[in-house]
Short mmCIF file of C-alpha atoms in Angstrom, two decimals:
data_model
loop_
_atom_site.label_atom_id
_atom_site.label_comp_id
_atom_site.label_asym_id
_atom_site.label_seq_id
_atom_site.Cartn_x
_atom_site.Cartn_y
_atom_site.Cartn_z
CA MET A 4 -16.16 209.99 188.45
CA LEU A 5 -13.45 207.51 189.17
CA ALA A 6 -13.05 204.81 186.56
CA SER A 7 -13.08 201.49 188.28
CA ALA A 8 -12.73 197.93 186.98
CA SER A 9 -14.85 196.45 189.73
CA PRO A 10 -18.61 196.45 189.14
CA LEU A 11 -20.59 198.57 191.55
CA ILE A 12 -23.97 196.91 190.97
CA PRO A 13 -24.60 193.89 193.26
CA GLU A 14 -25.88 191.53 190.49
CA MET A 15 -22.79 192.13 188.45
CA ALA A 16 -20.62 191.42 191.47
CA THR A 17 -22.35 188.08 192.05
CA GLN A 18 -22.08 187.16 188.38
CA GLU A 19 -18.37 187.92 188.31
CA VAL A 20 -17.76 185.96 191.51
CA GLN A 21 -19.64 182.98 190.04
CA LEU A 22 -17.65 183.09 186.81
CA ASN A 23 -14.41 183.27 188.76
CA GLU A 24 -15.47 180.30 190.89
CA THR A 25 -16.27 178.23 187.80
CA LEU A 26 -12.91 179.14 186.32
CA ALA A 27 -11.08 178.18 189.51
CA HIS A 28 -13.03 174.89 189.59
CA LEU A 29 -12.08 174.05 186.03
CA LYS A 30 -8.43 174.92 186.66
CA THR A 31 -8.34 172.58 189.65
CA GLU A 32 -9.98 169.82 187.62
CA SER A 33 -7.36 170.43 184.93
CA GLU A 34 -4.50 170.10 187.41
CA THR A 35 -6.00 166.92 188.88
CA LEU A 36 -6.40 165.34 185.44
CA LYS A 37 -2.82 166.28 184.53
CA SER A 38 -1.51 164.59 187.69
CA LYS A 39 -3.56 161.49 186.98
CA LEU A 40 -2.20 161.40 183.42
CA GLU A 41 1.36 161.58 184.74
CA GLU A 42 0.59 158.78 187.23
CA GLU A 43 -0.81 156.54 184.49
CA ARG A 44 2.19 157.19 182.26
CA ALA A 45 4.59 156.55 185.14
CA LYS A 46 3.04 153.14 185.92
CA LEU A 47 4.21 151.84 182.55
CA HIS A 48 7.70 153.28 182.88
CA ASP A 49 9.29 149.96 183.78
CA VAL A 50 12.61 150.43 182.04
CA GLU A 51 14.70 152.91 180.04
CA LEU A 52 15.23 152.49 176.29
CA HIS A 53 19.01 152.67 176.59
CA GLN A 54 18.94 149.90 179.20
CA VAL A 55 16.99 147.58 176.91
CA ALA A 56 19.41 148.54 174.13
CA GLU A 57 22.52 147.53 176.06
CA LYS A 58 22.43 144.13 174.40
CA VAL A 59 22.31 145.68 170.91
CA GLU A 60 25.52 145.66 168.92
CA GLY A 61 27.35 148.99 168.93
CA LEU A 62 27.74 150.96 165.73
CA GLY A 63 31.13 151.11 164.04
CA GLN A 64 33.15 154.16 163.12
CA PHE A 65 31.44 156.63 160.86
CA VAL A 66 33.00 158.21 157.84
CA MET A 67 30.56 160.84 156.73
CA LYS A 68 31.68 163.94 154.96
CA THR A 69 30.50 166.67 152.68
CA ARG A 70 30.14 165.25 149.19
CA ARG A 71 28.55 168.27 147.50
CA THR A 72 28.25 171.94 148.35
CA LEU A 73 25.37 173.86 146.77
CA LYS A 74 26.25 177.52 146.40
CA GLY A 75 23.93 180.11 144.98
CA HIS A 76 21.75 181.56 147.71
CA GLY A 77 22.55 185.16 148.56
CA ASN A 78 21.55 184.87 152.18
CA LYS A 79 20.71 182.43 154.99
CA VAL A 80 19.25 179.13 153.85
CA LEU A 81 16.17 178.49 155.99
CA CYS A 82 14.57 175.34 154.66
CA MET A 83 15.03 172.50 152.21
CA ASP A 84 13.23 169.40 151.00
CA TRP A 85 14.10 166.40 148.82
CA CYS A 86 12.21 165.36 145.74
CA LYS A 87 11.04 161.73 145.71
CA ASP A 88 13.48 161.14 142.82
CA LYS A 89 16.27 161.22 145.47
CA ARG A 90 18.34 163.72 143.52
CA ARG A 91 16.48 167.00 143.32
CA ILE A 92 16.26 169.44 146.19
CA VAL A 93 14.30 172.61 146.79
CA SER A 94 15.70 175.22 149.16
CA SER A 95 14.52 178.62 150.37
CA SER A 96 16.34 181.58 151.81
CA GLN A 97 16.07 184.80 153.79
CA ASP A 98 16.55 186.80 150.60
CA GLY A 99 13.28 185.52 149.17
CA LYS A 100 14.80 183.08 146.69
CA VAL A 101 13.59 179.52 146.20
CA ILE A 102 15.97 177.32 144.20
CA VAL A 103 15.56 173.82 142.80
CA TRP A 104 18.85 171.94 142.49
CA ASP A 105 20.06 168.70 141.00
CA ALA A 106 22.08 167.45 143.97
CA PHE A 107 24.14 164.99 141.87
CA THR A 108 25.52 167.69 139.57
CA THR A 109 24.96 170.72 141.87
CA ASN A 110 23.29 172.51 138.94
CA LYS A 111 20.43 174.90 139.61
CA GLU A 112 17.37 173.88 137.64
CA HIS A 113 14.87 176.55 138.64
CA ALA A 114 14.88 179.74 140.66
CA VAL A 115 11.97 181.84 141.85
CA THR A 116 12.03 185.12 143.73
CA MET A 117 9.24 185.35 146.27
CA PRO A 118 7.63 188.73 146.97
CA CYS A 119 8.66 188.41 150.63
CA THR A 120 11.86 187.82 152.54
CA TRP A 121 12.40 185.04 155.09
CA VAL A 122 10.98 182.12 153.13
CA MET A 123 10.95 179.83 156.13
CA ALA A 124 9.19 176.89 154.56
CA CYS A 125 9.46 174.97 151.33
CA ALA A 126 8.38 171.53 150.20
CA TYR A 127 8.57 169.35 147.11
CA ALA A 128 5.34 167.90 145.73
CA PRO A 129 5.21 164.07 145.68
CA SER A 130 4.96 164.10 141.88
CA GLY A 131 8.10 166.22 141.60
CA CYS A 132 6.15 168.63 139.41
CA ALA A 133 5.69 171.48 141.86
CA VAL A 134 7.12 173.12 144.97
CA ALA A 135 5.38 174.95 147.79
CA CYS A 136 6.86 177.76 149.85
CA GLY A 137 6.05 180.64 152.15
CA GLY A 138 7.22 182.68 155.10
CA LEU A 139 6.71 186.27 156.17
CA ASP A 140 3.97 186.69 153.57
CA ASN A 141 1.78 184.51 155.87
CA LYS A 142 0.90 182.38 152.86
CA CYS A 143 1.84 179.08 151.30
CA SER A 144 2.09 179.27 147.51
CA VAL A 145 2.51 176.45 145.01
CA TYR A 146 4.68 176.86 141.90
CA PRO A 147 4.33 174.25 139.15
CA LEU A 148 7.80 173.42 137.82
CA SER A 149 8.13 173.88 134.11
CA LEU A 150 10.37 171.82 131.86
CA ASP A 151 11.02 175.02 129.95
CA LYS A 152 13.88 176.66 131.81
CA ASN A 153 13.02 180.04 130.33
CA GLU A 154 9.48 180.07 131.59
CA ASN A 155 8.72 182.50 134.37
CA LEU A 156 7.65 180.28 137.25
CA ALA A 157 6.22 183.20 139.20
CA ALA A 158 3.52 183.64 136.54
CA LYS A 159 1.92 180.28 137.36
CA LYS A 160 2.05 180.75 141.12
CA LYS A 161 -1.00 179.64 143.08
CA SER A 162 -1.75 181.01 146.55
CA VAL A 163 -3.06 178.17 148.66
CA ALA A 164 -2.85 178.86 152.39
CA MET A 165 -3.57 182.04 154.32
CA HIS A 166 -2.54 182.41 157.93
CA THR A 167 -2.59 185.46 160.16
CA ASN A 168 1.10 185.22 160.93
CA TYR A 169 4.25 183.79 159.33
CA LEU A 170 4.30 180.37 157.70
CA SER A 171 6.81 178.22 159.59
CA ALA A 172 6.47 174.87 157.79
CA CYS A 173 4.57 173.20 154.98
CA SER A 174 4.26 169.69 153.63
CA PHE A 175 2.25 168.05 150.87
CA THR A 176 0.25 165.07 152.12
CA ASN A 177 0.65 161.90 150.07
CA SER A 178 -0.55 163.66 146.91
CA ASP A 179 -0.08 166.99 145.17
CA MET A 180 -3.66 167.87 146.10
CA GLN A 181 -3.37 168.77 149.76
CA ILE A 182 -0.94 170.80 151.84
CA LEU A 183 -0.47 170.90 155.57
CA THR A 184 0.86 174.14 157.06
CA SER A 185 1.97 175.45 160.45
CA SER A 186 2.15 179.08 161.44
CA GLY A 187 3.27 181.72 163.88
CA ASP A 188 -0.44 182.29 164.44
CA GLY A 189 -0.47 179.18 166.66
CA THR A 190 -2.42 176.93 164.31
CA CYS A 191 -1.85 174.23 161.73
CA ALA A 192 -4.13 173.85 158.74
CA LEU A 193 -4.91 171.45 155.91
CA TRP A 194 -5.67 172.99 152.49
CA ASP A 195 -6.95 171.87 149.12
CA VAL A 196 -4.36 172.99 146.59
CA GLU A 197 -6.69 173.36 143.61
CA SER A 198 -9.32 175.54 145.29
CA GLY A 199 -7.28 177.03 148.15
CA GLN A 200 -10.05 175.90 150.47
CA LEU A 201 -9.35 175.30 154.15
CA LEU A 202 -10.20 171.64 154.82
CA GLN A 203 -9.34 171.42 158.52
CA SER A 204 -7.70 173.58 161.12
CA PHE A 205 -5.84 172.43 164.20
CA HIS A 206 -6.04 174.51 167.36
CA GLY A 207 -4.33 173.70 170.62
CA HIS A 208 -0.87 175.22 170.66
CA ALA A 209 -0.59 178.20 172.97
CA ALA A 210 2.05 179.96 170.86
CA ASP A 211 3.76 179.88 167.43
CA VAL A 212 3.87 176.47 165.80
CA LEU A 213 7.35 176.01 164.34
CA CYS A 214 7.37 172.60 162.70
CA LEU A 215 5.33 169.64 161.59
CA ASP A 216 5.78 166.15 160.17
CA LEU A 217 3.28 163.75 158.61
CA ALA A 218 3.11 160.18 159.87
CA PRO A 219 4.46 157.58 157.42
CA SER A 220 1.49 156.70 155.19
CA GLU A 221 1.07 153.17 156.56
CA THR A 222 0.26 154.49 160.00
CA GLY A 223 -2.79 156.49 159.06
CA ASN A 224 -3.86 160.09 159.01
CA THR A 225 -1.95 161.79 161.76
CA PHE A 226 0.78 164.38 162.03
CA VAL A 227 2.90 165.87 164.79
CA SER A 228 3.63 169.56 165.38
CA GLY A 229 6.01 171.38 167.70
CA GLY A 230 5.87 174.92 168.99
CA CYS A 231 7.10 177.79 171.09
CA ASP A 232 4.83 176.55 173.89
CA LYS A 233 7.37 173.67 174.31
CA LYS A 234 4.69 171.18 173.34
CA ALA A 235 4.65 168.51 170.70
CA ASN A 236 1.09 167.65 169.67
CA VAL A 237 -0.13 164.68 167.64
CA TRP A 238 -3.25 165.41 165.56
CA ASP A 239 -5.97 163.44 163.79
CA MET A 240 -6.09 164.98 160.33
CA ARG A 241 -9.73 164.10 159.70
CA SER A 242 -11.27 165.34 162.94
CA GLY A 243 -8.86 168.15 163.79
CA GLN A 244 -8.51 166.72 167.29
CA CYS A 245 -5.30 166.73 169.25
CA ILE A 246 -4.93 163.08 170.27
CA GLN A 247 -1.70 163.22 172.27
CA SER A 248 0.43 165.97 173.73
CA PHE A 249 3.96 165.94 175.12
CA GLU A 250 5.51 168.70 177.19
CA THR A 251 8.98 167.79 178.41
CA HIS A 252 11.22 170.18 176.48
CA GLU A 253 12.40 173.28 178.28
CA SER A 254 12.23 175.60 175.32
CA ASP A 255 10.86 176.05 171.78
CA ILE A 256 10.60 172.91 169.68
CA ASN A 257 12.14 173.73 166.30
CA SER A 258 11.82 170.39 164.57
CA VAL A 259 9.80 167.17 164.80
CA ARG A 260 10.27 164.01 162.75
CA TYR A 261 8.57 160.61 162.84
CA TYR A 262 10.57 157.47 163.44
CA PRO A 263 10.30 155.38 160.22
CA SER A 264 7.88 152.85 161.78
CA GLY A 265 5.51 155.65 162.76
CA ASP A 266 5.42 154.48 166.39
CA ALA A 267 7.59 157.31 167.70
CA PHE A 268 8.88 160.75 166.82
CA ALA A 269 11.97 162.81 167.59
CA SER A 270 12.11 166.50 168.41
CA GLY A 271 14.86 169.12 168.47
CA SER A 272 14.69 172.17 170.70
CA ASP A 273 16.32 175.43 171.73
CA ASP A 274 17.01 173.66 175.05
CA ALA A 275 19.95 171.95 173.22
CA THR A 276 18.40 168.48 173.43
CA CYS A 277 16.76 166.08 171.03
CA ARG A 278 14.16 163.76 172.51
CA LEU A 279 12.36 160.62 171.42
CA TYR A 280 8.68 160.13 172.26
CA ASP A 281 6.99 156.76 171.85
CA LEU A 282 3.35 157.15 170.81
CA ARG A 283 2.07 153.83 172.18
CA ALA A 284 3.81 154.24 175.55
CA ASP A 285 2.63 157.86 175.44
CA ARG A 286 5.85 159.28 176.90
CA GLU A 287 9.35 160.53 176.31
CA VAL A 288 11.67 157.51 176.09
CA ALA A 289 15.05 159.08 175.38
CA ILE A 290 16.96 162.36 175.64
CA TYR A 291 19.94 163.02 173.39
CA SER A 292 22.13 165.57 175.10
CA LYS A 293 25.61 166.30 176.40
CA GLU A 294 26.83 168.89 178.87
CA SER A 295 29.12 170.24 176.18
CA ILE A 296 26.21 170.87 173.80
CA ILE A 297 24.65 174.16 174.78
CA PHE A 298 23.30 175.50 171.51
CA GLY A 299 19.82 174.85 170.22
CA VAL A 300 18.87 172.15 167.73
CA SER A 301 17.23 173.56 164.63
CA SER A 302 16.45 170.39 162.74
CA VAL A 303 16.37 166.58 163.14
CA ASP A 304 15.91 163.55 160.91
CA PHE A 305 16.35 159.77 161.13
CA SER A 306 18.44 157.50 158.94
CA LEU A 307 16.48 154.89 156.96
CA SER A 308 16.48 152.21 159.68
CA GLY A 309 15.78 154.69 162.46
CA ARG A 310 19.00 153.73 164.23
CA LEU A 311 20.66 157.11 163.68
CA LEU A 312 19.29 160.55 164.51
CA PHE A 313 20.94 163.51 162.83
CA GLY A 314 20.64 166.90 164.51
CA GLY A 315 21.59 170.26 163.00
CA TYR A 316 22.68 172.71 165.68
CA ASN A 317 23.05 176.46 166.11
CA ASP A 318 26.74 175.97 166.92
CA TYR A 319 27.30 175.12 163.23
CA THR A 320 27.71 171.36 163.82
CA ILE A 321 25.75 168.19 163.11
CA ASN A 322 25.59 165.65 165.92
CA VAL A 323 24.82 162.06 165.03
CA TRP A 324 23.09 160.03 167.78
CA ASP A 325 22.59 156.30 168.31
CA VAL A 326 18.81 156.38 168.79
CA LEU A 327 18.68 153.17 170.87
CA LYS A 328 21.73 153.62 173.10
CA GLY A 329 21.36 157.36 173.53
CA THR A 330 25.01 158.09 172.79
CA ARG A 331 26.56 160.41 170.25
CA VAL A 332 28.37 158.49 167.51
CA SER A 333 29.76 161.35 165.48
CA ILE A 334 30.06 165.11 165.21
CA LEU A 335 30.32 166.70 161.77
CA PHE A 336 31.91 170.04 160.98
CA GLY A 337 31.81 172.07 157.81
CA HIS A 338 29.20 174.78 157.93
CA GLU A 339 30.35 178.26 158.82
CA ASN A 340 27.19 179.33 160.52
CA ARG A 341 24.05 177.82 162.07
CA VAL A 342 22.63 174.70 160.52
CA SER A 343 19.00 175.67 159.95
CA THR A 344 17.55 172.66 158.14
CA LEU A 345 18.39 168.98 157.71
CA ARG A 346 16.72 166.16 155.77
CA VAL A 347 17.76 162.63 154.92
CA SER A 348 17.23 161.68 151.26
CA PRO A 349 14.23 159.45 150.40
CA ASP A 350 16.41 156.37 149.90
CA GLY A 351 18.66 157.13 152.87
CA THR A 352 21.88 157.34 150.87
CA ALA A 353 22.69 160.88 152.02
CA PHE A 354 21.39 163.79 154.04
CA CYS A 355 21.32 167.46 153.15
CA THR A 356 21.83 170.42 155.45
CA GLY A 357 21.12 174.10 154.85
CA SER A 358 22.84 176.84 156.78
CA TRP A 359 22.93 180.52 157.59
CA ASP A 360 26.31 180.42 155.78
CA HIS A 361 24.22 180.58 152.54
CA THR A 362 25.13 177.07 151.42
CA LEU A 363 23.63 173.60 151.40
CA ARG A 364 25.78 170.53 151.89
CA ILE A 365 25.14 166.91 150.96
CA TRP A 366 26.70 164.43 153.39
CA ALA A 367 27.25 160.72 152.86
CA MET B 24 -17.81 197.67 180.71
CA LYS B 25 -19.69 194.97 182.53
CA ASP B 26 -20.11 193.01 179.29
CA GLY B 27 -16.36 193.20 178.81
CA ILE B 28 -15.70 191.57 182.14
CA ALA B 29 -18.28 188.85 181.53
CA ASN B 30 -16.91 188.17 178.03
CA ASN B 31 -13.32 187.82 179.24
CA SER B 32 -14.38 185.39 181.94
CA THR B 33 -16.63 183.37 179.64
CA ALA B 34 -13.83 183.12 177.08
CA SER B 35 -11.43 181.89 179.77
CA ILE B 36 -14.04 179.44 181.01
CA SER B 37 -14.65 178.07 177.54
CA GLN B 38 -10.89 177.66 177.11
CA ALA B 39 -10.59 175.95 180.50
CA ARG B 40 -13.51 173.63 179.63
CA LYS B 41 -11.81 172.66 176.37
CA ALA B 42 -8.59 171.93 178.28
CA VAL B 43 -10.47 169.68 180.72
CA GLU B 44 -12.24 167.84 177.87
CA GLN B 45 -8.92 167.37 176.10
CA LEU B 46 -7.30 165.93 179.23
CA LYS B 47 -10.24 163.59 179.86
CA MET B 48 -9.89 162.30 176.31
CA GLU B 49 -6.14 161.81 176.66
CA ALA B 50 -6.70 159.93 179.93
CA CYS B 51 -8.74 157.27 178.08
CA MET B 52 -5.81 156.19 175.94
CA ASP B 53 -4.56 152.58 175.99
CA ARG B 54 -0.87 152.71 176.75
CA ILE B 55 1.79 150.04 176.53
CA LYS B 56 4.82 149.53 178.76
CA VAL B 57 8.10 151.19 177.86
CA SER B 58 9.76 147.75 177.79
CA LYS B 59 7.39 146.68 175.00
CA ALA B 60 7.72 149.98 173.13
CA ALA B 61 11.52 149.79 173.38
CA ALA B 62 11.53 146.21 172.13
CA ASP B 63 9.48 147.22 169.10
CA LEU B 64 11.76 150.17 168.28
CA MET B 65 14.77 147.86 168.50
CA ALA B 66 13.09 145.22 166.35
CA TYR B 67 12.39 147.78 163.64
CA CYS B 68 16.01 148.98 163.63
CA ASP B 69 17.26 145.44 163.52
CA ALA B 70 14.99 144.53 160.61
CA HIS B 71 16.12 147.49 158.51
CA ILE B 72 19.69 148.21 159.52
CA ARG B 73 21.24 146.16 156.73
CA GLU B 74 19.45 148.30 154.13
CA ASP B 75 20.49 151.58 155.77
CA PRO B 76 23.10 153.04 153.39
CA LEU B 77 24.45 155.43 156.02
CA ILE B 78 25.20 152.54 158.41
CA MET B 79 26.02 149.67 156.03
CA PRO B 80 27.60 151.55 153.18
CA VAL B 81 26.91 150.17 149.74
CA PRO B 82 29.84 150.03 147.34
CA ALA B 83 30.80 153.53 146.22
CA SER B 84 29.67 152.74 142.70
CA GLU B 85 26.11 152.32 143.96
CA ASN B 86 25.89 155.48 146.01
CA PRO B 87 25.75 158.39 143.58
CA PHE B 88 26.94 160.80 146.23
CA ARG B 89 30.01 158.77 147.17
CA GLU B 90 31.00 158.02 143.61
CA LYS B 91 34.12 159.75 142.41
CA LYS B 92 32.70 160.16 138.91
CA PHE B 93 32.07 163.71 137.86
CA PHE B 94 28.80 164.52 136.18
CA CYS B 95 28.64 166.74 133.15
CA THR B 96 25.58 168.08 131.46
CA ILE B 97 25.54 168.01 127.68
CA LEU B 98 24.64 171.52 126.56
#
């Protein structure tokens, strides 16, 4: 008997044809709706941001340099986060180590060795009393920070999130009680820290989700995520719905960050560009790129006023962009390998970068 | 075998239906003009730029990272 994929019985043939017709119908409807969406967006595209910004005063010369170098990781630094106290930092590395630093003195305050390598995500709790981290273990774990330097932090570890693929990013919401995660399994999820319960899951990305950022608290319960499907999605945290979606990047989106007013967000991608998307205009409003910049952007963040956008690149540099005018105002050198993570401090006085060169640098 | 075919198609259909629903929902959004959005972004920058320590540097003595003082911990 020949094995054949096509059904031989007439009823099955009709059923399959009907299903295929429905599918084709839906795909056409999808395409039509997408075109209409583009038309609607285009109608409101009356001007470019950089044109409106021509009348804005230009920025002066920038003197930003490395003020501190944090040495201690034995391998690539993958992620970092600031504590709300504006001086402590948590960082995580490929070798499984998670370190808490005092950035003023460069002293290490705590160190934990995770049971996995490639700790791609770490975050400081709003209270400053705990850190969360995870990576190839597919989990997000919370470690309460002890005042007793001799205490074994690993003993108090709490497993909170479980994904079916690597953890790419995590963030506490505005309290120590909930954590938002993104994963290589294509989903984001919201968890209760105490019970480990899944509160909401977010489906819609067609591939690994690489990054996320919570909207500033005044703007309500939304967050943005970026993924390998080149899409940036904005989600309603309560309903789990994707409320807006942007697909203009040409490659993976490695980093997303809200503009301080919450009305826009920036993204950084392997396509070597950073882009700005306005949420109320529902479109991309700026691209930050240069022909000479050909390496991917790993990480982006805004200065306090939102006027500057810092981008960490795979060519070891940091490019500083004038958000309104679209021009580059500075390029910073120092790291000896890819910049993998970048965050501005909570009061905007400095920003920190982590690199595959095993170090973190504080710039101001 | 026949169930397999039907299941694959129904899964694709359910996915396609979700995509259509999602697009319909996104189509209902109230959008503003780029000129208005741009004006608002500029207004926010303008309102906060004077407090942005990386643009309007505060005196070195007020930025702990720019200070030349060296910190020591008392052991």
